[in-house]
Every structure is written in structure tokens, then in C-alpha cells.
PDB file of C-alpha atoms in Angstrom:
ATOM      1  CA  THR A   1      22.679   1.033  17.929  1.00  0.00           C
ATOM      2  CA  GLN A   2      20.182  -0.982  15.927  1.00  0.00           C
ATOM      3  CA  LEU A   3      21.482  -4.025  14.077  1.00  0.00           C
ATOM      4  CA  LEU A   4      18.644  -3.558  11.623  1.00  0.00           C
ATOM      5  CA  GLU A   5      18.085   0.017  10.451  1.00  0.00           C
ATOM      6  CA  GLN A   6      14.665   0.824   9.055  1.00  0.00           C
ATOM      7  CA  SER A   7      13.862   3.868   6.965  1.00  0.00           C
ATOM      8  CA  PRO A   8      11.963   6.025   6.924  1.00  0.00           C
ATOM      9  CA  GLN A   9      10.934   6.142  10.576  1.00  0.00           C
ATOM     10  CA  PHE A  10       7.620   7.769   9.718  1.00  0.00           C
ATOM     11  CA  LEU A  11       5.673   8.043   6.483  1.00  0.00           C
ATOM     12  CA  SER A  12       2.421   9.906   5.891  1.00  0.00           C
ATOM     13  CA  ILE A  13       0.896   9.566   2.434  1.00  0.00           C
ATOM     14  CA  GLN A  14      -2.392   9.931   0.586  1.00  0.00           C
ATOM     15  CA  GLU A  15      -4.537   6.984  -0.374  1.00  0.00           C
ATOM     16  CA  GLY A  16      -3.492   5.608  -3.752  1.00  0.00           C
ATOM     17  CA  GLU A  17       0.192   6.518  -3.501  1.00  0.00           C
ATOM     18  CA  ASN A  18       3.016   3.986  -3.661  1.00  0.00           C
ATOM     19  CA  LEU A  19       5.703   3.657  -1.010  1.00  0.00           C
ATOM     20  CA  THR A  20       8.804   1.676  -0.132  1.00  0.00           C
ATOM     21  CA  VAL A  21      10.179   0.883   3.312  1.00  0.00           C
ATOM     22  CA  TYR A  22      13.775  -0.226   3.719  1.00  0.00           C
ATOM     23  CA  CYS A  23      15.496  -2.524   6.211  1.00  0.00           C
ATOM     24  CA  ASN A  24      19.301  -2.523   6.170  1.00  0.00           C
ATOM     25  CA  SER A  25      22.065  -4.232   8.123  1.00  0.00           C
ATOM     26  CA  SER A  26      25.776  -4.962   7.950  1.00  0.00           C
ATOM     27  CA  SER A  27      25.015  -8.510   9.107  1.00  0.00           C
ATOM     28  CA  VAL A  28      24.038 -11.460   6.947  1.00  0.00           C
ATOM     29  CA  PHE A  29      20.802 -13.136   7.998  1.00  0.00           C
ATOM     30  CA  SER A  30      19.576 -16.639   7.279  1.00  0.00           C
ATOM     31  CA  SER A  31      16.062 -15.267   6.943  1.00  0.00           C
ATOM     32  CA  LEU A  32      14.173 -12.032   7.334  1.00  0.00           C
ATOM     33  CA  GLN A  33      10.597 -11.432   8.353  1.00  0.00           C
ATOM     34  CA  TRP A  34       8.226  -8.490   8.055  1.00  0.00           C
ATOM     35  CA  TYR A  35       5.546  -7.875  10.683  1.00  0.00           C
ATOM     36  CA  ARG A  36       2.716  -5.355  10.886  1.00  0.00           C
ATOM     37  CA  GLN A  37       1.517  -4.023  14.216  1.00  0.00           C
ATOM     38  CA  GLU A  38      -1.634  -2.029  14.965  1.00  0.00           C
ATOM     39  CA  PRO A  39      -2.027   0.164  18.071  1.00  0.00           C
ATOM     40  CA  GLY A  40      -2.712  -1.857  21.214  1.00  0.00           C
ATOM     41  CA  GLU A  41      -1.963  -5.185  19.552  1.00  0.00           C
ATOM     42  CA  GLY A  42       0.990  -7.480  19.036  1.00  0.00           C
ATOM     43  CA  PRO A  43       2.864  -7.753  15.707  1.00  0.00           C
ATOM     44  CA  VAL A  44       1.446 -10.067  13.040  1.00  0.00           C
ATOM     45  CA  LEU A  45       3.691 -11.821  10.533  1.00  0.00           C
ATOM     46  CA  LEU A  46       3.326 -10.734   6.895  1.00  0.00           C
ATOM     47  CA  VAL A  47       6.096 -12.696   5.187  1.00  0.00           C
ATOM     48  CA  THR A  48       9.353 -14.625   5.607  1.00  0.00           C
ATOM     49  CA  VAL A  49      12.111 -14.437   2.983  1.00  0.00           C
ATOM     50  CA  VAL A  50      15.016 -16.862   3.092  1.00  0.00           C
ATOM     51  CA  THR A  51      16.853 -16.795  -0.253  1.00  0.00           C
ATOM     52  CA  GLY A  52      19.068 -13.952  -1.458  1.00  0.00           C
ATOM     53  CA  GLY A  53      17.251 -12.061  -4.215  1.00  0.00           C
ATOM     54  CA  GLU A  54      13.907 -13.584  -3.300  1.00  0.00           C
ATOM     55  CA  VAL A  55      10.772 -11.589  -4.119  1.00  0.00           C
ATOM     56  CA  LYS A  56       7.415 -12.380  -2.528  1.00  0.00           C
ATOM     57  CA  LYS A  57       4.086 -10.730  -3.247  1.00  0.00           C
ATOM     58  CA  LEU A  58       1.134 -10.476  -0.911  1.00  0.00           C
ATOM     59  CA  LYS A  59      -1.675  -8.696  -2.788  1.00  0.00           C
ATOM     60  CA  ARG A  60      -0.454  -5.056  -3.046  1.00  0.00           C
ATOM     61  CA  LEU A  61       2.649  -5.702  -0.934  1.00  0.00           C
ATOM     62  CA  THR A  62       5.945  -6.768  -2.525  1.00  0.00           C
ATOM     63  CA  PHE A  63       8.841  -7.951  -0.357  1.00  0.00           C
ATOM     64  CA  GLN A  64      12.403  -8.355  -1.544  1.00  0.00           C
ATOM     65  CA  PHE A  65      15.435  -9.902   0.167  1.00  0.00           C
ATOM     66  CA  GLY A  66      18.780  -8.487  -0.938  1.00  0.00           C
ATOM     67  CA  ASP A  67      21.189 -10.696  -2.891  1.00  0.00           C
ATOM     68  CA  ALA A  68      23.669 -10.645   0.001  1.00  0.00           C
ATOM     69  CA  ARG A  69      20.907 -11.307   2.576  1.00  0.00           C
ATOM     70  CA  LYS A  70      21.775  -8.091   4.455  1.00  0.00           C
ATOM     71  CA  ASP A  71      18.828  -5.939   3.461  1.00  0.00           C
ATOM     72  CA  SER A  72      15.182  -6.064   2.511  1.00  0.00           C
ATOM     73  CA  SER A  73      12.462  -3.795   1.204  1.00  0.00           C
ATOM     74  CA  LEU A  74       8.700  -3.634   1.414  1.00  0.00           C
ATOM     75  CA  HIS A  75       6.841  -1.914  -1.423  1.00  0.00           C
ATOM     76  CA  ILE A  76       3.143  -1.081  -1.176  1.00  0.00           C
ATOM     77  CA  THR A  77       1.233  -0.241  -4.341  1.00  0.00           C
ATOM     78  CA  ALA A  78      -1.812   2.029  -4.181  1.00  0.00           C
ATOM     79  CA  ALA A  79      -1.796   2.358  -0.394  1.00  0.00           C
ATOM     80  CA  GLN A  80      -5.107   2.254   1.446  1.00  0.00           C
ATOM     81  CA  PRO A  81      -6.092   3.570   4.904  1.00  0.00           C
ATOM     82  CA  GLY A  82      -6.222  -0.040   6.084  1.00  0.00           C
ATOM     83  CA  ASP A  83      -2.451  -0.274   5.496  1.00  0.00           C
ATOM     84  CA  THR A  84      -1.876   2.186   8.349  1.00  0.00           C
ATOM     85  CA  GLY A  85       0.289   0.687  11.084  1.00  0.00           C
ATOM     86  CA  LEU A  86       3.813   0.003  12.319  1.00  0.00           C
ATOM     87  CA  TYR A  87       5.895  -2.142   9.983  1.00  0.00           C
ATOM     88  CA  LEU A  88       8.738  -4.085  11.573  1.00  0.00           C
ATOM     89  CA  CYS A  89      11.489  -6.096   9.943  1.00  0.00           C
ATOM     90  CA  ALA A  90      13.180  -8.872  11.905  1.00  0.00           C
ATOM     91  CA  GLY A  91      16.243 -10.937  11.054  1.00  0.00           C
ATOM     92  CA  ALA A  92      17.290 -14.396  12.188  1.00  0.00           C
ATOM     93  CA  TRP A  93      20.893 -15.602  12.088  1.00  0.00           C
ATOM     94  CA  GLU A  94      19.924 -19.228  12.625  1.00  0.00           C
ATOM     95  CA  TYR A  95      16.842 -20.965  11.392  1.00  0.00           C
ATOM     96  CA  GLY A  96      14.149 -20.995  14.038  1.00  0.00           C
ATOM     97  CA  ASN A  97      16.145 -19.034  16.552  1.00  0.00           C
ATOM     98  CA  LYS A  98      16.044 -15.596  18.090  1.00  0.00           C
ATOM     99  CA  LEU A  99      14.888 -12.620  16.042  1.00  0.00           C
ATOM    100  CA  VAL A 100      16.474  -9.171  15.957  1.00  0.00           C
ATOM    101  CA  PHE A 101      13.963  -6.433  15.232  1.00  0.00           C
ATOM    102  CA  GLY A 102      14.345  -3.085  13.551  1.00  0.00           C
ATOM    103  CA  ALA A 103      12.876   0.028  15.198  1.00  0.00           C
ATOM    104  CA  GLY A 104       9.973   0.064  12.740  1.00  0.00           C
ATOM    105  CA  THR A 105       8.346   2.373  10.223  1.00  0.00           C
ATOM    106  CA  ILE A 106       5.101   4.085  11.176  1.00  0.00           C
ATOM    107  CA  LEU A 107       2.869   4.349   8.117  1.00  0.00           C
ATOM    108  CA  ARG A 108      -0.160   6.579   7.987  1.00  0.00           C
ATOM    109  CA  VAL A 109      -2.375   6.491   4.902  1.00  0.00           C
ATOM    110  CA  LYS A 110      -4.860   9.348   4.681  1.00  0.00           C
ATOM    111  CA  SER A 111      -8.124   9.058   2.768  1.00  0.00           C
TER     112      SER A 111
ATOM    113  CA  ASN B   1      -7.886 -21.537  20.077  1.00  0.00           C
ATOM    114  CA  ALA B   2      -7.241 -18.435  22.145  1.00  0.00           C
ATOM    115  CA  GLY B   3      -3.677 -18.201  20.789  1.00  0.00           C
ATOM    116  CA  VAL B   4      -1.323 -16.289  23.085  1.00  0.00           C
ATOM    117  CA  THR B   5      -2.915 -14.618  26.091  1.00  0.00           C
ATOM    118  CA  GLN B   6      -1.291 -12.139  28.471  1.00  0.00           C
ATOM    119  CA  THR B   7      -2.401 -10.745  31.809  1.00  0.00           C
ATOM    120  CA  PRO B   8      -2.691  -8.079  33.028  1.00  0.00           C
ATOM    121  CA  LYS B   9      -3.258  -5.632  30.154  1.00  0.00           C
ATOM    122  CA  PHE B  10      -2.110  -2.639  32.200  1.00  0.00           C
ATOM    123  CA  ARG B  11      -0.246  -2.228  35.479  1.00  0.00           C
ATOM    124  CA  ILE B  12       1.286   0.606  37.455  1.00  0.00           C
ATOM    125  CA  LEU B  13       4.040  -0.321  39.899  1.00  0.00           C
ATOM    126  CA  LYS B  14       5.965   1.674  42.456  1.00  0.00           C
ATOM    127  CA  ILE B  15       9.754   1.559  42.407  1.00  0.00           C
ATOM    128  CA  GLY B  16      10.977  -1.547  44.211  1.00  0.00           C
ATOM    129  CA  GLN B  17       7.748  -3.522  43.904  1.00  0.00           C
ATOM    130  CA  SER B  18       7.607  -6.944  42.315  1.00  0.00           C
ATOM    131  CA  MET B  19       5.182  -8.505  39.893  1.00  0.00           C
ATOM    132  CA  THR B  20       4.697 -11.395  37.496  1.00  0.00           C
ATOM    133  CA  LEU B  21       3.476 -10.968  33.945  1.00  0.00           C
ATOM    134  CA  GLN B  22       1.527 -14.014  32.872  1.00  0.00           C
ATOM    135  CA  CYS B  23       1.663 -15.592  29.422  1.00  0.00           C
ATOM    136  CA  ALA B  24      -0.098 -18.689  28.143  1.00  0.00           C
ATOM    137  CA  GLN B  25      -0.475 -20.327  24.734  1.00  0.00           C
ATOM    138  CA  ASP B  26      -2.782 -23.129  23.653  1.00  0.00           C
ATOM    139  CA  MET B  27      -1.135 -23.996  20.332  1.00  0.00           C
ATOM    140  CA  ASN B  28       1.308 -26.585  21.737  1.00  0.00           C
ATOM    141  CA  HIS B  29       4.232 -24.446  20.612  1.00  0.00           C
ATOM    142  CA  ASN B  30       7.671 -25.447  21.860  1.00  0.00           C
ATOM    143  CA  TYR B  31       9.319 -22.007  21.718  1.00  0.00           C
ATOM    144  CA  MET B  32       8.162 -19.050  23.805  1.00  0.00           C
ATOM    145  CA  TYR B  33       9.610 -15.536  24.047  1.00  0.00           C
ATOM    146  CA  TRP B  34       9.380 -12.352  26.064  1.00  0.00           C
ATOM    147  CA  TYR B  35      10.031  -8.986  24.412  1.00  0.00           C
ATOM    148  CA  ARG B  36       9.824  -5.403  25.533  1.00  0.00           C
ATOM    149  CA  GLN B  37       8.913  -2.600  23.156  1.00  0.00           C
ATOM    150  CA  ASP B  38       9.979   0.971  23.806  1.00  0.00           C
ATOM    151  CA  PRO B  39       9.011   3.899  21.554  1.00  0.00           C
ATOM    152  CA  GLY B  40      11.269   4.136  18.513  1.00  0.00           C
ATOM    153  CA  MET B  41      13.298   1.083  19.561  1.00  0.00           C
ATOM    154  CA  GLY B  42      11.488  -1.891  18.107  1.00  0.00           C
ATOM    155  CA  LEU B  43      11.250  -5.104  20.125  1.00  0.00           C
ATOM    156  CA  LYS B  44      14.083  -6.338  22.321  1.00  0.00           C
ATOM    157  CA  LEU B  45      14.261  -9.985  23.387  1.00  0.00           C
ATOM    158  CA  ILE B  46      14.355 -10.437  27.170  1.00  0.00           C
ATOM    159  CA  TYR B  47      14.255 -14.226  27.610  1.00  0.00           C
ATOM    160  CA  TYR B  48      13.194 -17.199  25.566  1.00  0.00           C
ATOM    161  CA  SER B  49      12.464 -20.876  26.097  1.00  0.00           C
ATOM    162  CA  VAL B  50      12.855 -23.817  23.724  1.00  0.00           C
ATOM    163  CA  GLY B  51      10.701 -26.120  25.815  1.00  0.00           C
ATOM    164  CA  ALA B  52       9.480 -26.873  29.318  1.00  0.00           C
ATOM    165  CA  GLY B  53      12.316 -26.579  31.819  1.00  0.00           C
ATOM    166  CA  ILE B  54      14.686 -24.810  29.399  1.00  0.00           C
ATOM    167  CA  THR B  55      15.175 -21.045  29.334  1.00  0.00           C
ATOM    168  CA  ASP B  56      17.895 -18.726  28.068  1.00  0.00           C
ATOM    169  CA  LYS B  57      18.762 -15.044  28.124  1.00  0.00           C
ATOM    170  CA  GLY B  58      18.024 -12.713  25.281  1.00  0.00           C
ATOM    171  CA  GLU B  59      19.386  -9.264  24.537  1.00  0.00           C
ATOM    172  CA  VAL B  60      18.129  -7.418  27.671  1.00  0.00           C
ATOM    173  CA  PRO B  61      17.660  -9.918  30.552  1.00  0.00           C
ATOM    174  CA  ASN B  62      18.837  -7.788  33.498  1.00  0.00           C
ATOM    175  CA  GLY B  63      16.140  -7.189  36.089  1.00  0.00           C
ATOM    176  CA  TYR B  64      13.942 -10.052  34.892  1.00  0.00           C
ATOM    177  CA  ASN B  65      13.517 -13.756  35.575  1.00  0.00           C
ATOM    178  CA  VAL B  66      11.535 -16.488  33.853  1.00  0.00           C
ATOM    179  CA  SER B  67      10.510 -20.072  34.373  1.00  0.00           C
ATOM    180  CA  ARG B  68       8.842 -22.627  32.117  1.00  0.00           C
ATOM    181  CA  SER B  69       7.356 -25.503  34.071  1.00  0.00           C
ATOM    182  CA  THR B  70       4.782 -26.409  31.408  1.00  0.00           C
ATOM    183  CA  THR B  71       4.559 -26.144  27.620  1.00  0.00           C
ATOM    184  CA  GLU B  72       1.668 -23.709  27.919  1.00  0.00           C
ATOM    185  CA  ASP B  73       2.906 -21.119  30.441  1.00  0.00           C
ATOM    186  CA  PHE B  74       5.870 -18.757  30.436  1.00  0.00           C
ATOM    187  CA  PRO B  75       5.658 -16.138  33.234  1.00  0.00           C
ATOM    188  CA  LEU B  76       8.027 -13.163  33.420  1.00  0.00           C
ATOM    189  CA  ARG B  77       9.043 -11.952  36.884  1.00  0.00           C
ATOM    190  CA  LEU B  78      10.183  -8.429  37.791  1.00  0.00           C
ATOM    191  CA  GLU B  79      11.759  -8.513  41.250  1.00  0.00           C
ATOM    192  CA  LEU B  80      12.627  -4.872  41.996  1.00  0.00           C
ATOM    193  CA  ALA B  81      10.816  -2.636  39.567  1.00  0.00           C
ATOM    194  CA  ALA B  82      12.719   0.378  38.218  1.00  0.00           C
ATOM    195  CA  PRO B  83      11.529   3.269  36.025  1.00  0.00           C
ATOM    196  CA  SER B  84      13.710   1.902  33.210  1.00  0.00           C
ATOM    197  CA  GLN B  85      11.372  -1.093  33.077  1.00  0.00           C
ATOM    198  CA  THR B  86       8.456   1.068  31.972  1.00  0.00           C
ATOM    199  CA  SER B  87       7.556  -0.463  28.639  1.00  0.00           C
ATOM    200  CA  VAL B  88       5.093  -2.609  26.724  1.00  0.00           C
ATOM    201  CA  TYR B  89       5.816  -6.301  27.183  1.00  0.00           C
ATOM    202  CA  PHE B  90       4.933  -8.883  24.557  1.00  0.00           C
ATOM    203  CA  CYS B  91       4.921 -12.625  24.875  1.00  0.00           C
ATOM    204  CA  ALA B  92       5.198 -14.743  21.731  1.00  0.00           C
ATOM    205  CA  SER B  93       5.290 -18.396  20.796  1.00  0.00           C
ATOM    206  CA  SER B  94       6.265 -20.461  17.778  1.00  0.00           C
ATOM    207  CA  TYR B  95       6.644 -24.058  16.688  1.00  0.00           C
ATOM    208  CA  ILE B  96      10.183 -24.557  15.544  1.00  0.00           C
ATOM    209  CA  THR B  97      11.394 -27.518  13.526  1.00  0.00           C
ATOM    210  CA  SER B  98      14.913 -27.809  12.225  1.00  0.00           C
ATOM    211  CA  GLY B  99      15.850 -25.914   9.118  1.00  0.00           C
ATOM    212  CA  ARG B 100      13.235 -23.180   9.051  1.00  0.00           C
ATOM    213  CA  THR B 101      12.251 -19.936  10.710  1.00  0.00           C
ATOM    214  CA  ASP B 102       8.619 -20.149  11.676  1.00  0.00           C
ATOM    215  CA  THR B 103       5.954 -17.606  12.535  1.00  0.00           C
ATOM    216  CA  GLN B 104       6.028 -16.027  15.956  1.00  0.00           C
ATOM    217  CA  TYR B 105       2.525 -15.462  17.333  1.00  0.00           C
ATOM    218  CA  PHE B 106       2.306 -12.506  19.666  1.00  0.00           C
ATOM    219  CA  GLY B 107      -0.010 -11.788  22.559  1.00  0.00           C
ATOM    220  CA  PRO B 108      -1.784  -8.419  22.947  1.00  0.00           C
ATOM    221  CA  GLY B 109       0.844  -7.031  25.322  1.00  0.00           C
ATOM    222  CA  THR B 110       1.050  -5.723  28.878  1.00  0.00           C
ATOM    223  CA  ARG B 111       1.628  -1.991  29.346  1.00  0.00           C
ATOM    224  CA  LEU B 112       3.696  -1.494  32.496  1.00  0.00           C
ATOM    225  CA  THR B 113       4.480   1.838  34.132  1.00  0.00           C
ATOM    226  CA  VAL B 114       6.926   2.106  37.039  1.00  0.00           C
ATOM    227  CA  LEU B 115       6.672   5.296  39.083  1.00  0.00           C
TER     228      LEU B 115
END
């Protein structure tokens, strides 16, 4: 049983489409992070959200932390082939402490 | 800076063999972590360390041991390899100060197969 449930597990879309990936839990987290991982490499941090309701934008990527700090979403506008990868959410119960990861969403953007 | 380095990149072990996965970081980070990643399961924390000489168990520590004699190095030891330990292993490090969750920097991983 995953403490953090990510959906969908797999997403294949055409270049230019929009998409949203969800990360849900019954637990309250002090912060939540999103990582992107490419094949054969380790995950790379995209963003950290710490305040309920917080929205952060990173170019075409928009991240939102739920008001109750139990869920988060990642929205990509006008997806590009370079966005292809595994997207992982990770929650922390205490600042600076251990992370709990979701199973990930595999995104494939076709040109 | 090289960041976080891991050796070896690939390894095949026979059941019952032992090995050490090496991890080093040159960023003077205080926290270091070992994760395993299985298909469709995300990353699971095996062990972590908050500084030299201090280690603690994560979510899936059974079958593994760690030590942290220096700030830079955090080796992971498998004593009696089992097929269930077939996985990709990632080492990570971060600099933690009170009151914030900081970035974890990951190494490139070690792909281990136990036959």
C-alpha cells in the first residue's frame, strides 16, 4: 500500500496537449516535493511546496499543494517531447526529514 | 563538483554472496540516504544518516547494513544477497537546516541483479 497514490500511472500524449498528474494521500504532510527522473538517472527536484493552497509555476509546469496539505497536482501546459520522463511526488512529515515517495507517473510526449 | 557518485553502475550477484555499494558526495552535505527503486513502486528508503557516525533505519532496512565514518562516504552493505534484493539502488544527499525541507541530490544509481 502506497502512502502517496499517484495517478495516472502512465500517460501518453501528443506534443502540445495539456495534462495533469495527481498525488493523493490520507496523511497530512509538512511539505511535498515533485521530482522528475529520466531513464538511467536519479530523480531531480522540480519544486517544493510547503503551504496549504500554495501554487508554484516553473515555466510550463504548475504545481499546487492542497489546502489540507494531503494532496498535490502537477499541470503541464503544451507538453513537449523533452517533458518525457517519470514524475515522482514525495512527502515529508517533518521538515528536513525522511521522504515518502509515490509510485510515479510515466509521461510520454510524442512529436 | 562531482555531486553524488555511486559505484558500481551494474552488478550481478549469486544468491548468498555479499557486496558493498559505494556512495560519495563532495557537497559537504550532512544528510545521506539509500533508496531502492522497484518497477511501479517508487523509491523506498533503506537507511539514512544525519551525520558522520549516526545512522538510522528507513522503511525497508532488512538485509542491509550501513556505516558513515566520514561526511563524504555512505556505503551500503548486502551480506547475504537474495533475489528480492534485485533492484536499482540510489544514494542521495542533502544539507538540512532546521525548519525546512531541502533538495535531495541523487546519484546515477546501481542496478543490482541477484540470481
